[in-house]
Coordinates of C-alpha atoms in Angstrom, one line a residue:
Chain A
M9 CA -6.5 27.6 12.3
A10 CA -9.4 27.6 14.6
S11 CA -7.9 27.3 18.0
V12 CA -4.7 26.3 19.6
T13 CA -5.6 23.9 22.4
E14 CA -5.0 25.7 25.6
N15 CA -4.8 22.8 27.9
T16 CA -1.6 21.5 26.4
S17 CA 1.1 23.5 28.0
P18 CA 4.6 22.8 26.9
V19 CA 5.4 20.9 30.0
D20 CA 2.4 18.6 29.6
E21 CA 3.6 17.3 26.3
L22 CA 7.3 16.6 27.0
H23 CA 8.3 13.7 24.9
I24 CA 11.6 12.1 25.5
Y25 CA 13.1 9.8 23.0
E26 CA 15.9 7.6 24.2
P27 CA 17.5 4.4 23.1
H28 CA 15.5 1.4 24.0
R29 CA 17.0 -0.5 26.8
A30 CA 17.6 -4.1 25.9
G31 CA 15.9 -3.4 22.7
L32 CA 12.6 -2.8 24.3
P33 CA 10.7 0.5 24.7
K34 CA 9.7 1.4 28.3
L35 CA 6.7 -0.7 29.0
G36 CA 4.8 1.8 31.2
P37 CA 4.6 4.7 28.8
Y38 CA 4.2 2.3 25.9
T39 CA 1.1 0.7 27.4
R40 CA -0.4 4.1 28.2
Q41 CA 0.2 5.2 24.7
L42 CA -1.4 2.0 23.4
W43 CA -4.5 2.6 25.6
A44 CA -4.7 6.3 24.6
R45 CA -4.7 5.4 20.9
R46 CA -7.1 2.5 21.1
E47 CA -9.6 4.5 19.0
F48 CA -7.1 4.4 16.2
A49 CA -6.9 0.6 16.2
A50 CA -10.7 0.4 16.2
E51 CA -11.1 3.0 13.4
F52 CA -8.3 1.4 11.4
S53 CA -10.0 -2.0 11.5
R54 CA -13.5 -0.6 10.9
A55 CA -12.3 1.4 7.8
G56 CA -10.5 -1.7 6.5
I57 CA -13.6 -3.8 6.8
R58 CA -15.6 -1.2 5.0
A59 CA -13.1 -0.9 2.2
A60 CA -12.6 -4.6 1.8
N61 CA -16.2 -5.4 1.0
T62 CA -17.3 -2.5 -1.2
Q63 CA -16.0 -4.0 -4.3
T64 CA -17.6 -7.4 -4.2
L65 CA -21.0 -8.4 -5.3
F66 CA -22.3 -9.8 -2.1
G67 CA -20.4 -7.4 0.1
Q68 CA -20.7 -8.1 3.8
L69 CA -22.6 -11.3 3.1
W70 CA -19.3 -13.0 2.2
L71 CA -18.4 -12.8 5.9
V72 CA -21.0 -15.4 6.5
L73 CA -21.0 -17.2 3.2
N74 CA -17.3 -17.9 3.2
P75 CA -17.0 -19.9 6.4
T76 CA -20.3 -21.6 5.8
L77 CA -19.3 -22.8 2.4
L78 CA -16.0 -24.0 3.8
A79 CA -17.9 -25.9 6.6
L80 CA -20.0 -27.6 3.9
V81 CA -16.9 -28.6 2.0
Y82 CA -15.5 -30.2 5.1
Y83 CA -18.8 -31.8 5.9
V84 CA -18.7 -33.5 2.5
L85 CA -15.1 -34.5 3.1
V86 CA -15.8 -36.0 6.5
S87 CA -18.9 -37.8 5.2
V88 CA -16.9 -39.4 2.4
I89 CA -14.1 -40.5 4.6
R90 CA -16.4 -41.9 7.3
Q91 CA -18.6 -43.4 4.6
S92 CA -21.7 -42.1 6.3
A93 CA -23.5 -38.8 6.1
G94 CA -23.5 -37.6 9.6
G95 CA -26.6 -35.3 9.4
F96 CA -26.8 -32.0 11.2
E97 CA -24.9 -33.2 14.2
T98 CA -21.8 -33.6 12.2
L99 CA -22.4 -30.2 10.5
A100 CA -22.9 -28.5 13.8
H101 CA -19.7 -30.1 15.1
I102 CA -17.7 -28.9 12.1
T103 CA -19.1 -25.4 12.1
C104 CA -18.6 -25.0 15.8
G105 CA -14.9 -25.6 15.6
L106 CA -14.3 -24.3 12.1
F107 CA -15.7 -20.9 12.7
L108 CA -13.5 -20.4 15.7
F109 CA -10.5 -21.8 13.7
Y110 CA -11.4 -19.4 10.9
F111 CA -11.1 -16.5 13.4
V112 CA -7.6 -17.8 14.4
S113 CA -6.4 -18.1 10.9
G114 CA -7.9 -14.8 10.0
S115 CA -6.0 -13.1 12.8
I116 CA -2.8 -14.7 11.6
T117 CA -3.3 -13.8 8.0
Q118 CA -4.4 -10.3 8.7
G119 CA -1.8 -9.8 11.3
A120 CA 1.0 -10.9 9.0
Q121 CA 0.1 -8.2 6.6
S122 CA -0.6 -5.5 9.2
V123 CA 2.9 -4.1 9.5
T124 CA 4.1 -4.5 5.9
G125 CA 0.8 -3.1 4.7
G126 CA 1.1 -0.2 7.1
G127 CA 3.8 1.4 4.8
K128 CA 3.7 5.2 4.9
L129 CA 1.9 5.2 8.2
I130 CA 4.8 3.5 9.9
M131 CA 7.4 5.5 8.2
N132 CA 5.9 8.9 9.0
M133 CA 4.0 8.6 12.2
N134 CA 4.9 7.9 15.8
F135 CA 2.5 5.6 17.5
P136 CA 2.8 2.2 19.2
R137 CA 3.0 -0.2 16.3
L138 CA 1.4 -2.9 18.3
L139 CA -1.9 -1.2 17.5
L140 CA -1.6 -2.7 14.0
P141 CA -1.8 -6.4 15.0
F142 CA -4.5 -5.4 17.5
A143 CA -6.5 -3.9 14.7
A144 CA -6.0 -7.0 12.6
V145 CA -7.4 -9.2 15.4
R146 CA -10.3 -6.8 15.8
T147 CA -11.0 -7.1 12.1
A148 CA -10.9 -10.9 12.3
F149 CA -13.1 -10.9 15.3
F150 CA -15.7 -8.8 13.7
R151 CA -15.6 -11.2 10.8
F152 CA -16.2 -14.0 13.2
L153 CA -19.2 -12.5 15.0
P154 CA -21.7 -12.8 12.1
T155 CA -20.9 -16.6 12.0
V156 CA -22.1 -17.1 15.5
P157 CA -25.8 -16.8 14.7
V158 CA -25.2 -19.2 11.8
Y159 CA -23.8 -21.7 14.2
F160 CA -26.7 -21.4 16.5
L161 CA -29.1 -21.9 13.6
I162 CA -27.3 -25.2 12.8
H163 CA -27.2 -26.0 16.5
I164 CA -31.0 -25.7 16.6
L165 CA -31.5 -27.7 13.4
A166 CA -29.3 -30.4 14.8
G167 CA -31.4 -30.5 17.9
G168 CA -28.4 -29.7 20.1
V169 CA -28.5 -29.5 23.9
W170 CA -29.0 -26.1 25.6
S171 CA -27.4 -25.8 29.0
P172 CA -25.9 -23.1 31.2
Q173 CA -22.5 -24.6 30.7
M174 CA -22.5 -23.2 27.2
L175 CA -21.9 -19.7 28.7
L176 CA -18.5 -21.0 29.8
A177 CA -17.5 -21.2 26.2
S178 CA -17.1 -17.4 26.2
V179 CA -14.1 -17.9 28.5
F180 CA -12.4 -19.9 25.8
L181 CA -13.4 -17.4 23.2
G182 CA -11.7 -14.7 25.4
L183 CA -8.6 -16.8 25.7
T184 CA -8.6 -17.4 22.0
V185 CA -8.7 -13.6 21.4
I186 CA -5.7 -13.2 23.6
F187 CA -3.9 -16.0 21.9
C188 CA -4.7 -14.5 18.5
I189 CA -3.2 -11.1 19.4
G190 CA 0.0 -12.9 20.2
M191 CA 0.0 -14.8 17.0
A192 CA -0.8 -11.7 15.0
A193 CA 2.1 -9.9 16.5
I194 CA 4.5 -12.8 15.9
F195 CA 3.5 -13.2 12.3
A196 CA 3.5 -9.4 11.7
T197 CA 7.1 -9.4 12.8
V198 CA 8.2 -12.4 10.8
Q199 CA 6.6 -11.0 7.7
V200 CA 8.7 -7.9 7.9
Y201 CA 11.9 -9.9 7.7
F202 CA 10.7 -12.7 5.4
R203 CA 8.2 -11.4 2.9
D204 CA 7.4 -14.8 1.7
T205 CA 5.8 -15.8 5.0
S206 CA 2.4 -15.0 3.7
S207 CA 2.9 -17.6 0.9
F208 CA 3.7 -20.3 3.5
L209 CA 0.8 -19.3 5.7
P210 CA -2.1 -21.1 3.8
Y211 CA -0.3 -24.4 4.1
L212 CA 0.7 -23.9 7.7
V213 CA -2.9 -23.0 8.5
R214 CA -4.3 -26.0 6.6
I215 CA -2.0 -28.4 8.5
W216 CA -2.9 -26.8 11.8
L217 CA -6.5 -27.3 11.0
Y218 CA -6.1 -31.0 10.6
L219 CA -4.1 -31.2 13.8
S220 CA -6.7 -29.4 15.8
P221 CA -10.0 -30.8 17.1
V222 CA -12.2 -29.3 14.4
L223 CA -13.1 -32.3 12.3
W224 CA -12.8 -34.6 15.3
F225 CA -13.5 -34.2 19.1
A226 CA -10.8 -33.5 21.5
D227 CA -11.3 -36.9 23.3
E228 CA -11.0 -38.7 20.0
A229 CA -7.3 -38.0 19.6
P230 CA -5.3 -41.2 18.9
E231 CA -4.1 -42.8 22.1
Q232 CA -0.4 -42.6 21.3
F233 CA -0.6 -38.8 20.6
Q234 CA -2.9 -38.0 23.5
D235 CA 0.0 -36.6 25.6
L236 CA 1.4 -34.6 22.8
M237 CA -1.9 -32.9 22.0
V238 CA -1.4 -30.2 24.7
L239 CA 1.5 -28.9 22.6
N240 CA -1.0 -27.7 20.1
P241 CA -2.6 -24.5 21.6
L242 CA -5.7 -25.0 19.6
Y243 CA -6.2 -28.4 21.0
S244 CA -7.2 -27.0 24.4
L245 CA -8.7 -23.8 23.0
I246 CA -10.9 -25.1 20.2
G247 CA -11.5 -28.5 21.9
S248 CA -12.9 -26.9 25.0
W249 CA -14.9 -24.4 23.1
T250 CA -16.6 -27.2 21.1
D251 CA -17.1 -29.4 24.1
L252 CA -18.9 -26.6 25.9
L253 CA -20.9 -25.1 23.1
L254 CA -21.9 -28.2 21.3
R255 CA -22.2 -30.8 23.9
G256 CA -22.4 -28.9 27.2
I257 CA -19.5 -30.8 28.6
I258 CA -17.2 -29.0 31.0
P259 CA -13.6 -29.7 30.0
E260 CA -11.1 -31.2 32.4
P261 CA -9.0 -28.9 34.5
K262 CA -5.9 -29.6 32.5
M263 CA -7.7 -28.2 29.4
W264 CA -8.4 -24.9 31.3
L265 CA -4.9 -24.7 32.4
A266 CA -3.4 -25.5 29.0
A267 CA -5.6 -23.0 27.3
S268 CA -4.7 -20.2 29.8
I269 CA -1.0 -20.9 29.6
W270 CA -1.0 -20.9 25.8
A271 CA -3.0 -17.7 25.6
V272 CA -0.7 -15.8 28.1
L273 CA 2.4 -17.3 26.6
A274 CA 1.5 -16.3 23.0
F275 CA 0.3 -12.8 24.1
V276 CA 3.4 -12.0 26.2
G277 CA 5.9 -13.6 23.9
G278 CA 4.3 -12.2 20.7
S279 CA 4.0 -8.6 22.1
L280 CA 7.6 -8.6 23.4
L281 CA 9.0 -10.0 20.1
F282 CA 7.0 -7.4 18.2
M283 CA 8.1 -4.5 20.5
S284 CA 11.7 -5.5 20.4
R285 CA 11.7 -5.3 16.6
E286 CA 9.5 -2.4 16.4
R287 CA 12.1 0.3 15.8
E288 CA 13.5 -1.6 12.9
F289 CA 10.2 -1.6 11.1
T290 CA 10.7 2.0 10.1
V291 CA 13.8 1.2 8.2
R292 CA 12.9 -2.2 6.9
L293 CA 9.8 -1.4 5.0
Chain B
M6 CA 37.7 13.3 -2.6
S7 CA 40.0 14.9 -0.1
S8 CA 37.8 17.4 1.4
L9 CA 34.8 15.1 1.8
S10 CA 36.1 12.5 4.2
A11 CA 35.4 14.0 7.5
S12 CA 33.7 16.9 9.0
D13 CA 36.8 18.6 10.2
S14 CA 38.0 18.9 6.7
T15 CA 35.0 20.9 5.7
P16 CA 35.7 24.5 4.7
T17 CA 36.5 26.8 7.5
P18 CA 33.9 29.4 8.3
T19 CA 34.2 32.6 6.6
P20 CA 36.8 34.8 8.2
G21 CA 35.5 36.8 11.1
G22 CA 32.3 34.7 11.0
T23 CA 30.6 34.2 14.3
E24 CA 29.5 30.7 13.5
V25 CA 29.3 28.6 16.4
P26 CA 31.4 25.6 15.9
V27 CA 28.7 23.4 17.0
A28 CA 29.6 21.6 20.0
G29 CA 27.7 22.3 23.1
P30 CA 24.0 22.9 23.4
E31 CA 24.8 26.4 24.5
D32 CA 25.8 27.6 21.1
G33 CA 22.5 29.2 20.4
A34 CA 23.3 31.7 23.1
N35 CA 23.5 34.6 20.8
P36 CA 20.1 34.9 19.2
T37 CA 20.8 34.2 15.6
A38 CA 18.2 35.6 13.3
P39 CA 17.9 39.3 12.5
H40 CA 14.4 39.0 11.3
V41 CA 13.0 36.8 13.9
G42 CA 10.0 38.8 15.1
E43 CA 8.6 36.0 17.1
P44 CA 5.9 36.6 19.6
A45 CA 6.7 36.5 23.2
Q46 CA 10.4 35.9 22.9
P47 CA 12.3 38.5 24.8
P48 CA 15.9 37.6 24.2
A49 CA 17.1 37.5 27.7
T50 CA 14.6 36.9 30.4
A51 CA 15.7 35.9 33.8
A52 CA 14.5 32.4 33.3
A53 CA 15.0 31.4 29.7
P54 CA 12.3 29.1 28.5
P55 CA 13.4 25.5 28.0
P56 CA 14.3 24.6 24.5
V57 CA 11.4 23.2 22.4
V58 CA 13.7 20.6 20.9
S59 CA 16.8 19.5 22.6
V60 CA 19.0 17.0 20.9
Q61 CA 21.7 15.7 23.2
N62 CA 24.6 13.6 21.8
V63 CA 22.4 11.7 19.6
S64 CA 23.6 9.0 17.3
I65 CA 21.3 7.0 15.1
T66 CA 22.4 3.7 13.6
Y67 CA 20.2 1.1 12.1
R68 CA 20.6 -2.1 10.3
T69 CA 18.9 -2.5 7.0
T70 CA 19.1 -4.8 4.1
F71 CA 20.0 -4.3 0.4
E72 CA 17.5 -6.8 -0.8
A73 CA 14.6 -5.6 -2.8
A74 CA 12.4 -8.2 -1.3
P75 CA 13.7 -9.9 1.9
T76 CA 12.4 -13.4 1.7
L77 CA 13.1 -16.6 3.5
K78 CA 14.3 -18.2 0.3
N79 CA 16.9 -15.5 -0.2
T80 CA 18.0 -15.7 3.4
I81 CA 18.5 -19.5 3.1
V82 CA 20.4 -19.1 -0.2
R83 CA 22.6 -16.5 1.4
L84 CA 23.3 -18.5 4.5
G85 CA 24.3 -21.3 2.2
R86 CA 26.9 -19.0 0.7
G87 CA 27.8 -17.7 4.0
E88 CA 27.2 -14.1 3.2
R89 CA 25.1 -11.4 5.0
K90 CA 23.3 -8.6 3.4
V91 CA 22.6 -6.6 6.4
K92 CA 24.3 -3.2 6.4
V93 CA 24.7 -0.9 9.4
V94 CA 24.0 2.7 8.5
D95 CA 25.4 5.4 10.7
A96 CA 22.8 8.0 9.8
V97 CA 23.5 10.5 12.6
K98 CA 26.7 10.8 14.6
N99 CA 26.8 12.3 18.0
M100 CA 24.8 15.4 17.2
S101 CA 23.7 18.0 19.8
F102 CA 21.7 21.2 19.5
D103 CA 18.9 23.1 21.2
I104 CA 16.1 24.9 19.5
K105 CA 14.5 27.7 21.3
P106 CA 10.8 28.5 21.2
G107 CA 9.7 30.5 18.2
T108 CA 12.5 29.3 15.9
S109 CA 12.0 28.1 12.4
V110 CA 14.8 25.9 11.6
G111 CA 16.0 25.1 8.1
I112 CA 18.0 21.9 7.6
I113 CA 20.4 21.8 4.7
G114 CA 22.9 19.3 3.5
A115 CA 23.7 17.0 0.6
N116 CA 21.6 13.9 -0.1
G117 CA 22.2 11.2 2.4
A118 CA 23.4 13.7 5.0
G119 CA 20.9 12.3 7.6
K120 CA 18.4 15.1 7.4
S121 CA 15.4 12.9 7.1
T122 CA 16.6 10.5 9.7
L123 CA 17.1 13.4 12.1
M124 CA 13.5 14.5 11.4
R125 CA 12.2 11.0 12.0
A126 CA 14.1 10.9 15.3
I127 CA 12.6 14.2 16.4
A128 CA 9.2 13.0 15.4
G129 CA 9.8 9.9 17.5
V130 CA 9.4 7.5 14.6
L131 CA 12.9 6.3 14.9
P132 CA 14.3 6.4 18.4
P133 CA 18.0 7.3 18.7
S134 CA 20.5 4.5 19.3
Q135 CA 22.4 6.8 21.7
G136 CA 21.8 10.1 23.4
R137 CA 18.5 11.7 24.2
I138 CA 16.0 13.9 22.4
E139 CA 13.6 16.1 24.3
V140 CA 10.6 17.5 22.6
R141 CA 8.1 19.9 24.2
G142 CA 4.8 20.0 22.4
R143 CA 2.7 18.1 19.9
I144 CA 4.5 17.3 16.7
S145 CA 2.9 17.2 13.3
A146 CA 5.2 15.6 10.8
L147 CA 5.0 16.1 7.1
L148 CA 7.8 13.8 6.3
A149 CA 8.1 12.3 2.9
L150 CA 5.0 13.3 1.2
G151 CA 1.9 11.3 1.5
V152 CA 1.3 10.6 5.2
G153 CA -0.3 7.3 6.1
F154 CA -2.6 7.1 3.2
N155 CA -4.5 3.9 2.3
P156 CA -5.7 4.3 -1.3
N157 CA -8.8 2.2 -0.8
L158 CA -10.2 4.5 1.9
T159 CA -11.8 7.8 1.3
G160 CA -9.9 11.0 1.9
R161 CA -12.0 11.7 5.0
E162 CA -11.3 8.2 6.5
N163 CA -7.6 8.7 5.9
V164 CA -7.7 12.1 7.5
I165 CA -9.5 10.7 10.5
L166 CA -7.1 7.8 10.8
G167 CA -4.1 10.1 10.6
G168 CA -5.5 12.3 13.3
L169 CA -6.2 9.4 15.6
A170 CA -2.8 8.0 15.1
A171 CA -1.4 11.4 16.0
G172 CA -3.2 11.2 19.3
L173 CA -6.2 13.5 18.7
T174 CA -9.6 12.5 19.9
R175 CA -12.3 11.5 17.5
A176 CA -14.3 14.6 18.1
E177 CA -11.3 16.8 17.4
V178 CA -10.5 15.0 14.2
K179 CA -14.0 15.0 12.8
E180 CA -14.2 18.7 13.5
R181 CA -11.1 19.4 11.5
A182 CA -11.9 17.1 8.6
D183 CA -13.8 19.8 6.8
E184 CA -11.2 22.5 7.4
V185 CA -8.7 20.1 5.9
A186 CA -10.8 19.5 2.9
D187 CA -11.4 23.2 2.3
F188 CA -7.8 24.1 2.6
A189 CA -6.7 21.3 0.2
E190 CA -9.3 22.4 -2.3
I191 CA -10.4 18.9 -3.1
G192 CA -14.1 19.4 -2.7
D193 CA -16.3 16.3 -3.2
F194 CA -13.2 14.1 -3.6
M195 CA -12.9 14.1 0.2
D196 CA -15.5 11.3 0.3
M197 CA -14.1 9.3 -2.6
P198 CA -11.4 6.6 -2.3
M199 CA -8.0 8.1 -2.6
R200 CA -7.0 5.9 -5.5
T201 CA -9.2 8.2 -7.6
Y202 CA -7.0 11.2 -6.6
S203 CA -4.6 13.0 -8.8
S204 CA -1.1 13.3 -7.5
G205 CA -1.6 17.0 -6.8
M206 CA -4.7 16.4 -4.8
Y207 CA -2.9 13.7 -2.9
Q208 CA -0.1 16.1 -2.0
R209 CA -2.4 19.0 -1.1
L210 CA -4.3 16.8 1.2
A211 CA -1.1 15.6 2.9
F212 CA 0.0 19.1 3.5
S213 CA -3.4 20.2 4.7
V214 CA -3.6 17.4 7.2
S215 CA -0.3 18.1 8.9
V216 CA -0.9 21.8 9.2
H217 CA -4.4 21.3 10.6
M218 CA -3.5 19.1 13.5
D219 CA -2.7 22.0 15.8
P220 CA 1.0 21.3 15.8
D221 CA 3.3 22.9 18.3
I222 CA 6.1 21.7 16.2
L223 CA 5.9 21.3 12.5
L224 CA 8.3 19.0 10.7
V225 CA 8.3 19.6 6.9
D226 CA 10.4 17.5 4.7
E227 CA 10.5 18.8 1.1
A228 CA 6.9 19.6 1.2
L229 CA 6.7 22.9 -0.6
S230 CA 7.1 21.1 -3.9
A231 CA 3.5 20.1 -3.4
G232 CA 0.8 21.4 -5.7
D233 CA 0.8 24.1 -8.3
A234 CA 2.1 27.6 -8.0
S235 CA -1.0 29.0 -6.4
F236 CA -1.1 26.3 -3.8
K237 CA 2.5 26.8 -3.1
V238 CA 1.8 30.5 -2.3
K239 CA -1.1 29.4 -0.1
A240 CA 1.1 26.8 1.7
T241 CA 3.8 29.2 2.3
A242 CA 1.4 31.7 3.8
K243 CA -0.1 29.0 6.0
M244 CA 3.3 28.0 7.3
A245 CA 4.1 31.6 8.1
E246 CA 0.8 31.8 9.9
L247 CA 1.5 28.6 11.8
M248 CA 4.8 30.1 12.9
E249 CA 2.8 32.7 14.9
S250 CA 1.3 30.0 17.1
A251 CA 3.7 27.1 16.7
R252 CA 6.7 26.8 18.9
A253 CA 9.0 25.6 16.2
M254 CA 9.2 24.5 12.7
F255 CA 11.7 22.4 10.9
L256 CA 12.0 22.6 7.2
V257 CA 14.2 20.3 5.2
S258 CA 14.7 21.5 1.7
H259 CA 17.2 21.6 -1.1
S260 CA 15.7 25.0 -2.1
L261 CA 18.0 27.4 -0.4
G262 CA 15.7 30.2 -1.5
S263 CA 12.8 29.0 0.6
I264 CA 15.1 28.3 3.5
R265 CA 16.4 31.8 3.4
E266 CA 12.9 33.1 3.2
M267 CA 11.2 31.1 5.9
C268 CA 13.8 30.2 8.5
N269 CA 15.6 32.2 11.1
E270 CA 18.1 29.5 11.9
V271 CA 19.8 26.9 9.8
L272 CA 21.4 23.6 10.6
W273 CA 23.9 22.3 8.1
I274 CA 24.4 18.6 8.2
H275 CA 26.9 16.6 6.4
K276 CA 27.3 12.8 6.5
G277 CA 25.4 12.6 9.8
E278 CA 27.4 15.3 11.5
L279 CA 26.3 18.8 12.4
I280 CA 28.7 21.2 10.7
M281 CA 27.1 24.4 11.6
Q282 CA 24.2 26.0 13.4
G283 CA 23.7 29.6 12.6
S284 CA 21.8 32.3 10.8
P285 CA 20.5 31.5 7.4
R286 CA 22.7 34.0 5.7
R287 CA 25.9 32.7 7.2
A288 CA 25.1 29.0 7.0
I289 CA 23.9 29.1 3.5
R290 CA 26.9 31.1 2.4
A291 CA 29.2 28.6 4.1
Y292 CA 27.3 25.7 2.6
T293 CA 27.4 27.1 -1.0
N294 CA 31.1 27.9 -0.5
F295 CA 31.7 24.4 0.5
L296 CA 29.9 23.1 -2.5
K297 CA 32.1 25.2 -4.7
V298 CA 35.3 24.6 -2.9
G299 CA 34.9 20.9 -2.5
E300 CA 33.9 18.8 -5.4
N301 CA 31.6 20.3 -7.9
A302 CA 28.0 20.1 -6.9
Y303 CA 27.1 17.2 -9.1
T304 CA 29.5 14.6 -7.8
F305 CA 28.6 15.8 -4.4
E306 CA 24.9 14.9 -4.9
D307 CA 25.9 11.3 -5.5
L308 CA 27.5 10.9 -2.2

């Protein structure tokens, strides 16, 4: 035992464990703990990424190959349905939305497994569990990043416009990250109670993809559904992202508003749901 | 069955015994252990140091389910039949005790007495449903063996993750990783995925991690069964060494021998209630008496 840390006097480290009021831990200390342990979430996701790709032939290359191949599949699908090969513009459109959608679905899938996969860690260690869905979203995000250059390559090939408005797309990327954290927390919680959630997920994700402006533009939504479209969070998030990045069009104010509201709603609701159930995770795993 | 229903029917303390009938937090007032020998613990200073662990009227209940795999399908089927499979477990009932600095506490009791739940509560993993637990210092928990280990990551990555989750900084953890590997005697396996480990290596690493995180309070749940005989000796020595610097240690074990050897205070828990807090000699005698007097030990284990 090398050294006993001197700076931690007993009073410094007074921990008090009390029943959660209204089922929730105290938010102040919880948030501080969360911040203090952010390194853990980062390392957890980093180690997970490393471990996931060591056993496959192409390794990290799959991070790019996977979404690109998927984009090609949808490109063929769209070309067949529209009965005209769209060229690079269509491909650019599909990759633009699909890569971001892939990030959302990755967050949900990873997030759903984050708590049930935490096993022993959750049973034996005391840390804010919300770190686990955070780590899941971080993992999904770092899988999303390598696809960004791929998109820009296609953007160039398609002869797409370059404009300063494109920078605004990062706002919607940020909102999407916030939204994803909320979704990851929600699905992590649901997965603890219903272990077959992850079996439903692929279908849910597939339907959500078709309902979202990935294969079509946000302003192409059928007239009779136009008003309902805001009910889909990804309509404003992905729609605006595509408009800005692909076409340099600044979305209408209602899109900004809808995207922000959905992001905050998902984040707050998801975190609160997660935290209110957090204590039970220990005995439910 | 008669003697087992409630705590008050448990065997009376040995005649003339000074066991404290466990009620208030003050019951530790007469220092229990004869062979304490802790550093810096004068028995009666003017201002007694605050207890390291203070458990105040703590009850822990939780709801859990019987199902092997809780699925939506099962839930729907059950709802159709109008039955619920959620069970409320009263693991700890209105328990109070204080642990003074320098104590090494043994926790004994039959299976299902709530020992592990109590440890989880002290570690902060499972907050109490009622009452309050105060803990002074950093806790390192060696609960059910095999801390949070992910078999696909290397031993080193797992150690680093465990340390970060415990709240150490990255530099602190990296520094300790080699010490941990040395103590666990796993050599080059430290940088191999943990799925390649033997079960002994797994347990040695788990033990090594928790004793190397500079704990003020060490929680050990049936951990001395780890490893072979020579590692057991080493582990025991390490725990004794830790007791020099640590403020308290909790040891849950069914091996009354190691409790008698390593602890200077014993909590006897039965069905979620604290029956006795006292010196190892007295508490163990009362406990074994109880085992003999009540049912025979075997039926008792099944409760």
